[in-house]
Coordinates of C-alpha atoms in Angstrom, one line a residue:
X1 CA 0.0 0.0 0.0
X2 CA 2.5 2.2 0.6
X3 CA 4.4 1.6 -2.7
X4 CA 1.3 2.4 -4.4
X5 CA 0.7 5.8 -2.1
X6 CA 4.4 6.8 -3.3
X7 CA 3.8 6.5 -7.0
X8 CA 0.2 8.5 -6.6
X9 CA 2.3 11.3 -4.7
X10 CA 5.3 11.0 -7.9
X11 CA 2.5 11.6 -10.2
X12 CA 0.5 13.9 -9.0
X13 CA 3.4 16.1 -8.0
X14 CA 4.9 15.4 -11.7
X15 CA 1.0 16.5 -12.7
X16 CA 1.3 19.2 -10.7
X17 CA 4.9 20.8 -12.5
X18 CA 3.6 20.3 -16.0
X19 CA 0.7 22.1 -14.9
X20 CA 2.6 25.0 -13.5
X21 CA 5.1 25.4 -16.5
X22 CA 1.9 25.3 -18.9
X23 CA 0.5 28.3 -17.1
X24 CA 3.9 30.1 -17.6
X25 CA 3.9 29.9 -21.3
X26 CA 0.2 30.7 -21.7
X27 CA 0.9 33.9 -19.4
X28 CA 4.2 35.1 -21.8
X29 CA 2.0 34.4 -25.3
X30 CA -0.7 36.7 -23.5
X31 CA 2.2 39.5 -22.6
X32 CA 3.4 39.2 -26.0
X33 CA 0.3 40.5 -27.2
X34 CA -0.2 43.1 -24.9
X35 CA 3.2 44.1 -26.1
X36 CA 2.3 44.3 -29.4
X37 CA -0.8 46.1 -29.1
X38 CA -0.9 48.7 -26.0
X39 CA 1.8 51.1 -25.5
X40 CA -0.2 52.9 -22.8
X41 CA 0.7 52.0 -19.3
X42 CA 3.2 49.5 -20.8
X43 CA 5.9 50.1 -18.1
X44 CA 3.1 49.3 -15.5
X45 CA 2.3 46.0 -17.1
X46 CA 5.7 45.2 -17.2
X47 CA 6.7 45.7 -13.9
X48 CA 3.2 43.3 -12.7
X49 CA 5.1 41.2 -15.4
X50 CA 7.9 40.9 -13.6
X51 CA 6.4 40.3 -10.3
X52 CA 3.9 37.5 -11.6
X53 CA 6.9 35.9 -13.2
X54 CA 9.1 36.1 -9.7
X55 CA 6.1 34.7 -7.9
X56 CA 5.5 31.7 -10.7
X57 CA 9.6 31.0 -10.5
X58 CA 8.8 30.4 -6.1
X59 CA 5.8 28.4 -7.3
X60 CA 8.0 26.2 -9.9
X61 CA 11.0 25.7 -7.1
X62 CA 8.9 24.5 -4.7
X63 CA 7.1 21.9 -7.3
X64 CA 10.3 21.0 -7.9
X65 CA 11.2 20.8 -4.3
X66 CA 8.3 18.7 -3.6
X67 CA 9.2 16.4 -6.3
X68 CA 12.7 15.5 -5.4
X69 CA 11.1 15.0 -1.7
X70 CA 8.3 12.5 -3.6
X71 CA 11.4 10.5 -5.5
X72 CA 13.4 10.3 -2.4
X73 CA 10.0 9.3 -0.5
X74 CA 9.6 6.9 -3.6
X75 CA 12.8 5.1 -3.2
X76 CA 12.7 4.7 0.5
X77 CA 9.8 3.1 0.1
X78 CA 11.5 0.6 -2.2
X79 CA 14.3 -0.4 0.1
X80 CA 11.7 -0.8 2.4
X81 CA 10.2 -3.4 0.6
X82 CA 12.8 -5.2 -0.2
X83 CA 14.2 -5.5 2.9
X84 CA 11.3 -6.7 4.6
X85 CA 10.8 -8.9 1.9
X86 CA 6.9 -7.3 0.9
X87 CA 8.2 -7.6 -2.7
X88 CA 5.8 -10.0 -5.2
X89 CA 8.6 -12.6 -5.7
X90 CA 8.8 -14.2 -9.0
X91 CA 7.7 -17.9 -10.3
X92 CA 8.2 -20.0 -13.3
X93 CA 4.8 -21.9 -14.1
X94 CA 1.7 -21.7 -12.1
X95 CA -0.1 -25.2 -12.7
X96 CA -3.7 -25.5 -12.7
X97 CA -5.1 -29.0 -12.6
X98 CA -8.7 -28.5 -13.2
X99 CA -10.5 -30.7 -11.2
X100 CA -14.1 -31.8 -9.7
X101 CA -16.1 -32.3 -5.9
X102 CA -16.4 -36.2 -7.0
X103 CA -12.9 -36.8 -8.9
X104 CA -10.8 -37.5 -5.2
X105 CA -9.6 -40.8 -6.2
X106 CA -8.4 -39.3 -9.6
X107 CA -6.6 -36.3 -7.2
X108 CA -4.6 -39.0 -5.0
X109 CA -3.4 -40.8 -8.4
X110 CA -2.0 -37.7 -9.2
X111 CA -0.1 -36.7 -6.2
X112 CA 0.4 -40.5 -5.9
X113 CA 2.7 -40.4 -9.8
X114 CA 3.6 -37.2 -11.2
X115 CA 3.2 -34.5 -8.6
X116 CA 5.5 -33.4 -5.1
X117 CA 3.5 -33.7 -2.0
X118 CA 4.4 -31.9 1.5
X119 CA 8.1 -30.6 1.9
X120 CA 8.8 -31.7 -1.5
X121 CA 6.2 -29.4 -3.3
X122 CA 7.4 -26.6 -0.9
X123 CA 11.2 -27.1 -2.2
X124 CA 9.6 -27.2 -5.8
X125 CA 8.0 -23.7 -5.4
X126 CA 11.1 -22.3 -3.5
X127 CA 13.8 -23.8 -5.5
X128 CA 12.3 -24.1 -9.1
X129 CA 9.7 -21.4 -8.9
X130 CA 6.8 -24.2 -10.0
X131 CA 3.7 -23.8 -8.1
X132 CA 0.8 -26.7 -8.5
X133 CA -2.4 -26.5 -7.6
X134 CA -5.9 -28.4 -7.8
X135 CA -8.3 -25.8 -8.7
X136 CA -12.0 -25.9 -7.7
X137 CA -14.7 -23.7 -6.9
X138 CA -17.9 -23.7 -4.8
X139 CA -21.2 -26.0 -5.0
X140 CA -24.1 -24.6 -5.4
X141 CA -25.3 -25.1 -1.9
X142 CA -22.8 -22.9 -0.2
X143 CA -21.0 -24.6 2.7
X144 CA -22.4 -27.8 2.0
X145 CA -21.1 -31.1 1.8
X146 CA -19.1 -31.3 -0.9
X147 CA -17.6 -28.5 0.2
X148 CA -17.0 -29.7 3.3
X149 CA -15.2 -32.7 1.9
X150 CA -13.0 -29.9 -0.1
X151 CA -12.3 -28.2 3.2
X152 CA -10.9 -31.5 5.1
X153 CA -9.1 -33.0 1.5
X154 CA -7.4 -29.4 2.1
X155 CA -6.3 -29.6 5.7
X156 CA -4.6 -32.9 4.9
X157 CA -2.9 -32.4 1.8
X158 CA -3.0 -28.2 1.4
X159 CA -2.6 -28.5 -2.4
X160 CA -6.0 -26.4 -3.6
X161 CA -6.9 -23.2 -5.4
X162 CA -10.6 -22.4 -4.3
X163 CA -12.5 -19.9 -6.9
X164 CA -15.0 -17.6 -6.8
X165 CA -17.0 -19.9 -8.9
X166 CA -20.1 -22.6 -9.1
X167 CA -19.0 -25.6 -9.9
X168 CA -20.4 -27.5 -13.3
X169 CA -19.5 -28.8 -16.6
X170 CA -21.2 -26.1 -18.7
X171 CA -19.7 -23.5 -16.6
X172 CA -15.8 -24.7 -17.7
X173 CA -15.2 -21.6 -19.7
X174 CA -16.2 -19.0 -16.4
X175 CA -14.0 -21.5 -14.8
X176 CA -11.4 -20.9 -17.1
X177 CA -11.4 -17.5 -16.8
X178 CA -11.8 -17.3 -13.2
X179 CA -8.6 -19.8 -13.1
X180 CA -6.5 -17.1 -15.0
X181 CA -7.8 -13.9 -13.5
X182 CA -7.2 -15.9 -9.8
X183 CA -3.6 -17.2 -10.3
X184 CA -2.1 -14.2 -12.3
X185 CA -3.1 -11.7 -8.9
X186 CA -1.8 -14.6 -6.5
X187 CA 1.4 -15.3 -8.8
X188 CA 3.6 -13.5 -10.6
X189 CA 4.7 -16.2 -12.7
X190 CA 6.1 -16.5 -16.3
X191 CA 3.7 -19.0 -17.5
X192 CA 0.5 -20.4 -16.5
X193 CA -0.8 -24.0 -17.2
X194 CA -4.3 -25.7 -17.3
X195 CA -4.4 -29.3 -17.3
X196 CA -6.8 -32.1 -16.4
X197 CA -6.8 -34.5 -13.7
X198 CA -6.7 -37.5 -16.0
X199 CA -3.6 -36.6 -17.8
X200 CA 0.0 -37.3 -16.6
X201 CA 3.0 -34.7 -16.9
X202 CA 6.6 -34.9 -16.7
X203 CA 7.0 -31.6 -15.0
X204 CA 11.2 -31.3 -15.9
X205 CA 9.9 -31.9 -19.4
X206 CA 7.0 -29.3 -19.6
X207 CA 9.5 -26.5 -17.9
X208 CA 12.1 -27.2 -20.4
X209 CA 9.7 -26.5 -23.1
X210 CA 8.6 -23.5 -21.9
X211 CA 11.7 -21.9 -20.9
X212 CA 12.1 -22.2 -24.4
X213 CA 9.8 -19.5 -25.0
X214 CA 10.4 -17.4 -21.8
X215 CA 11.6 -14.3 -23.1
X216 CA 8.3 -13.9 -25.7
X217 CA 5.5 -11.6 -24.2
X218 CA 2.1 -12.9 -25.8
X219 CA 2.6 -16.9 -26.2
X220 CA 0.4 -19.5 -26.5
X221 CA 1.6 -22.9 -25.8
X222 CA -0.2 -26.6 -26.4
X223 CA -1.4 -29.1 -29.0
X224 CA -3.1 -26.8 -31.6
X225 CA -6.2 -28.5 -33.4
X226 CA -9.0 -27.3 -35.7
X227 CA -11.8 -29.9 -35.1
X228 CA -15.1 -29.8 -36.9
X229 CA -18.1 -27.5 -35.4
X230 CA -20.7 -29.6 -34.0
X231 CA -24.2 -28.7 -34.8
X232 CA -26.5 -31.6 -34.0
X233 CA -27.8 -31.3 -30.9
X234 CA -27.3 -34.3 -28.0
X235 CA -24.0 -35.0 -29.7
X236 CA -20.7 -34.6 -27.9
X237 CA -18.4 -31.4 -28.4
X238 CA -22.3 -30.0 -29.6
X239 CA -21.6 -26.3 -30.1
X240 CA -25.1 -24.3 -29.4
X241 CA -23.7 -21.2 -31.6
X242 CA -22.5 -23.4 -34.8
X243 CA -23.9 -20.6 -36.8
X244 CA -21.2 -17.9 -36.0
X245 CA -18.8 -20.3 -37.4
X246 CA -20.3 -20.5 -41.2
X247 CA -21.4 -22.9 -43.2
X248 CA -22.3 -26.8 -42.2
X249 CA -19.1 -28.4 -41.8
X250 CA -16.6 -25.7 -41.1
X251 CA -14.2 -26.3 -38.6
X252 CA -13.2 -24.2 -35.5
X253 CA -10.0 -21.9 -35.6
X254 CA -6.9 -23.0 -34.3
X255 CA -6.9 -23.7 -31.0
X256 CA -5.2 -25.4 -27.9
X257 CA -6.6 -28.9 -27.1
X258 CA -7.7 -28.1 -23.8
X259 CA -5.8 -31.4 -21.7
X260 CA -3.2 -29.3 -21.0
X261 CA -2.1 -25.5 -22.9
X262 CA 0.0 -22.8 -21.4
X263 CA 0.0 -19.0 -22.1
X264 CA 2.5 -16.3 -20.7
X265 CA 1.9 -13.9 -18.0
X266 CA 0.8 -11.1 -20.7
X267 CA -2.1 -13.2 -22.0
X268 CA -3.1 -14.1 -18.3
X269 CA -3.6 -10.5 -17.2
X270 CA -5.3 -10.0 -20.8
X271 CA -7.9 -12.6 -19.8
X272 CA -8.3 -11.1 -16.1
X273 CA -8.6 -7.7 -17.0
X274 CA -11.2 -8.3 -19.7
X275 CA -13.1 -11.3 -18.4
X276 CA -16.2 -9.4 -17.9
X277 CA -16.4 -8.9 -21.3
X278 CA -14.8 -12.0 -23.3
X279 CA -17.5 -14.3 -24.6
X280 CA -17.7 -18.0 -23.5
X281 CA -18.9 -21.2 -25.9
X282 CA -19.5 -24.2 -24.4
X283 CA -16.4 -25.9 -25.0
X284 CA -13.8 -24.4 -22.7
X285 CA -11.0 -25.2 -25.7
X286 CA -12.8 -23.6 -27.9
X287 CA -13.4 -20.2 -26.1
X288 CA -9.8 -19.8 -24.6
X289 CA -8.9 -19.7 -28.7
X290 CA -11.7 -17.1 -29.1
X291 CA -10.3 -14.8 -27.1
X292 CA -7.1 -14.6 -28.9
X293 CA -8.1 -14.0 -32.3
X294 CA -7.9 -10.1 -33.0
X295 CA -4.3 -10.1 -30.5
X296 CA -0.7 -10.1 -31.9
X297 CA 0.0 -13.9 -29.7
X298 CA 2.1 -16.3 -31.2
X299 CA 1.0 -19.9 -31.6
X300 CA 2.8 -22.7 -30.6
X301 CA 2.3 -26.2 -31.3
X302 CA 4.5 -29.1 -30.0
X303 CA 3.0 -32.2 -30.3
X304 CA 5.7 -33.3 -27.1
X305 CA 2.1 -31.7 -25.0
X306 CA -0.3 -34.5 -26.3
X307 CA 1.5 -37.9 -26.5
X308 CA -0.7 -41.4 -26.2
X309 CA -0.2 -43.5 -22.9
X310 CA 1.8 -47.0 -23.9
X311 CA 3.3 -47.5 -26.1
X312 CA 3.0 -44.5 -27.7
X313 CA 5.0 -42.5 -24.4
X314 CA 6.7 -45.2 -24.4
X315 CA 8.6 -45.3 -27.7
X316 CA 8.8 -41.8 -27.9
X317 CA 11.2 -41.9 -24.4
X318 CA 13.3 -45.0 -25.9
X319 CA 14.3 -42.6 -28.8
X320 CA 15.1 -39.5 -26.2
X321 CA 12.1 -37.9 -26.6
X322 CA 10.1 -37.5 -23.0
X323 CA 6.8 -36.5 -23.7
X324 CA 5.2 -33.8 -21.4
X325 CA 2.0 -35.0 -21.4
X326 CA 0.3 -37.7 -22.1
X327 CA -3.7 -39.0 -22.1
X328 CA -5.9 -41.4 -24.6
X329 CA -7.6 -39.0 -27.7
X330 CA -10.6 -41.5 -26.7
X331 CA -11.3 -40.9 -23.8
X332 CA -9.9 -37.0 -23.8
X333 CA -8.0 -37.9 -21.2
X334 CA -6.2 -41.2 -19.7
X335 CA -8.8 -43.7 -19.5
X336 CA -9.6 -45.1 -16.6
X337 CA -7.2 -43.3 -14.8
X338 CA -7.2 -44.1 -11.4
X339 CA -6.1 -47.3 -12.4
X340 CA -4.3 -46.3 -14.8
X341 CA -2.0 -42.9 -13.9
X342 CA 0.4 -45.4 -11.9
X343 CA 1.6 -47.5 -14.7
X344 CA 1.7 -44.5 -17.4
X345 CA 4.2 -43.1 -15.0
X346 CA 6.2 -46.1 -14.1
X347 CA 6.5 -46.4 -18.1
X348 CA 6.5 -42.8 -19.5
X349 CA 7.9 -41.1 -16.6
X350 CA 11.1 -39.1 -16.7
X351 CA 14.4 -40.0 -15.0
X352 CA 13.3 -39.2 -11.0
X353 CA 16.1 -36.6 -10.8
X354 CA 15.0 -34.6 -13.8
X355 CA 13.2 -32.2 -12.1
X356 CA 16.3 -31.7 -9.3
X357 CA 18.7 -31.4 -12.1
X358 CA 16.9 -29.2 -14.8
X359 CA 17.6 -25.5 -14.8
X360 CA 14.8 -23.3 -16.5

């Protein structure tokens, strides 16, 4: 709070000068004409002249007084912060795993495989600058049970993001949004990350990747697709508003399959300073696309984000290439993954000590 007093103090004062020096040149163009055109009581004029101009000159030096005070004021309050440590401190990737009140047994096969519990997810957020998180919202019945059950899952394992948001499938898109808008004012991170709870990740693998394209400002990271635009009705994938898209059988733009996709910290604050206003279709995939159309945001697809479980993972890490994520097309995610998530990681995982030896 009080960084943000200093700057309002450095900019009104800096308001304040330009003002003041504005008034002086509006004031000498007005002399100028009586200069031109009186020559009665001119040595009168001049000497008020004079004394206006004195009394602007005090008026100037102590703007300019009060502005060195405001810079000095400004940085003290910077050292401040940094030596107490108040400052927002910087992270990698911020990972959201988009989950659901009744999905806990799919939650625990996750931290069971692929992601740090207790100390070690502390040390992964300290040391690597990787934050994880599942992220839910709220039932409709506030405080209720499922809630409840949120609330103790919580106390034991501490690994949540709670939203602002009712849960449900056709509210994925607010969901989305809300994610974004939610982590980028907790987090100042380089990256944010959606992915499902059905799919695995190498997490050294995904970083790498990204830190790939750490230094670009408007990125858009995933599996890029361009599916067909459902319009019968009952179907899965239907999309209600087929008809903004054209003809029967047109296809959707290019867009992130929406297992797991990335965007940089320009394109998060994008979505969370305009999320009133950025329209949502059904399918959340879909709409995150949407709202990048019209923007200067590079595409990038990398088919290492949307490998198959075995063999397909499998294969792929024989010949060197570690996939970052995997899941079945089918089933738009790992099928049956509860059972499943363990082996996928015994057999597609990275080395264990990737993540301790990578440097992003």
């Amino acid at each position: 709070m009080q960084w943000c007093q200093g700057i309002w103090l450095f900019c009104f004062v800096l308001a304040a000068s330009l003002l003041g020096y504005y008034s002086l040149t509006v004031f000498f163009c007005h002399y100028q004409k009586v200069e031109n055109h009186t020559s009665i009581n001119s040595l009168g004029q001049i000497s008020n002249t004079q004394y206006d101009i004195s009394a602007l000159d005090s008026k100037i030096s102590n703007i300019e007084m009060k502005l060195a005070a405001a810079k000095a004021e400004q940085q003290s309050l910077l050292r401040g912060d940094i030596a107490s440590g108040n400052l927002k401190r910087k992270y990698f990737m911020v990972i959201g795993i988009n989950t659901a009140f009744s999905s806990r047994k799919r939650r625990d096969s996750v931290r069971t495989t692929w992601m740090p519990q207790g100390e070690a997810r502390k040390k992964l957020e300290k040391e690597k600058g990787i934050v994880i998180r599942f992220v839910i919202g709220h039932s409709s019945t506030a405080g209720g049970i499922l809630d409840k059950a949120i609330e103790a899952e919580e106390m034991v394992h501490g690994d949540f993001l709670r939203l602002e948001h009712v849960e449900g499938y056709l509210e994925l898109s607010a969901k989305t949004k809300t994610y974004f808008s939610t982590a980028v004012a907790l987090w100042d991170a380089d990256f944010y990350i959606k992915v499902d709870d059905d799919v695995h990740v190498n997490l050294a693998t995904l970083g790498t990747i990204l830190a790939g394209h750490r230094k670009k400002r408007r990125v858009y990271v995933g599996c890029m697709k361009s599916g067909p635009v459902l319009s019968k009705r009952g179907v899965k994938y239907y999309e209600p508003e087929y008809w903004k898209f054209g003809e029967a059988g047109n296809r959707y733009f290019r867009h992130a399959t929406g297992q797991l996709y990335a965007i940089s910290k320009d394109l998060a604050t994008y979505i969370s300073e305009n999320q009133h206003i950025l329209h949502k279709y059904v399918n959340e995939d879909v709409s995150l696309g949407s709202w990048f159309i019209g923007l200067d945001v590079e595409h990038v697809d990398d088919k290492r984000i949307c490998c198959g479980t075995p063999p397909d993972c499998e294969w792929k890490a024989q010949l060197g290439s570690v996939c970052a994520a995997s899941f079945d097309w089918k089933c738009s995610g790992i099928c049956r993954s509860v059972e499943r998530m363990v082996e996928v990681h015994r057999t597609c995982g990275e080395d264990v000590n990737a993540l301790e030896h990578a440097s992003f």
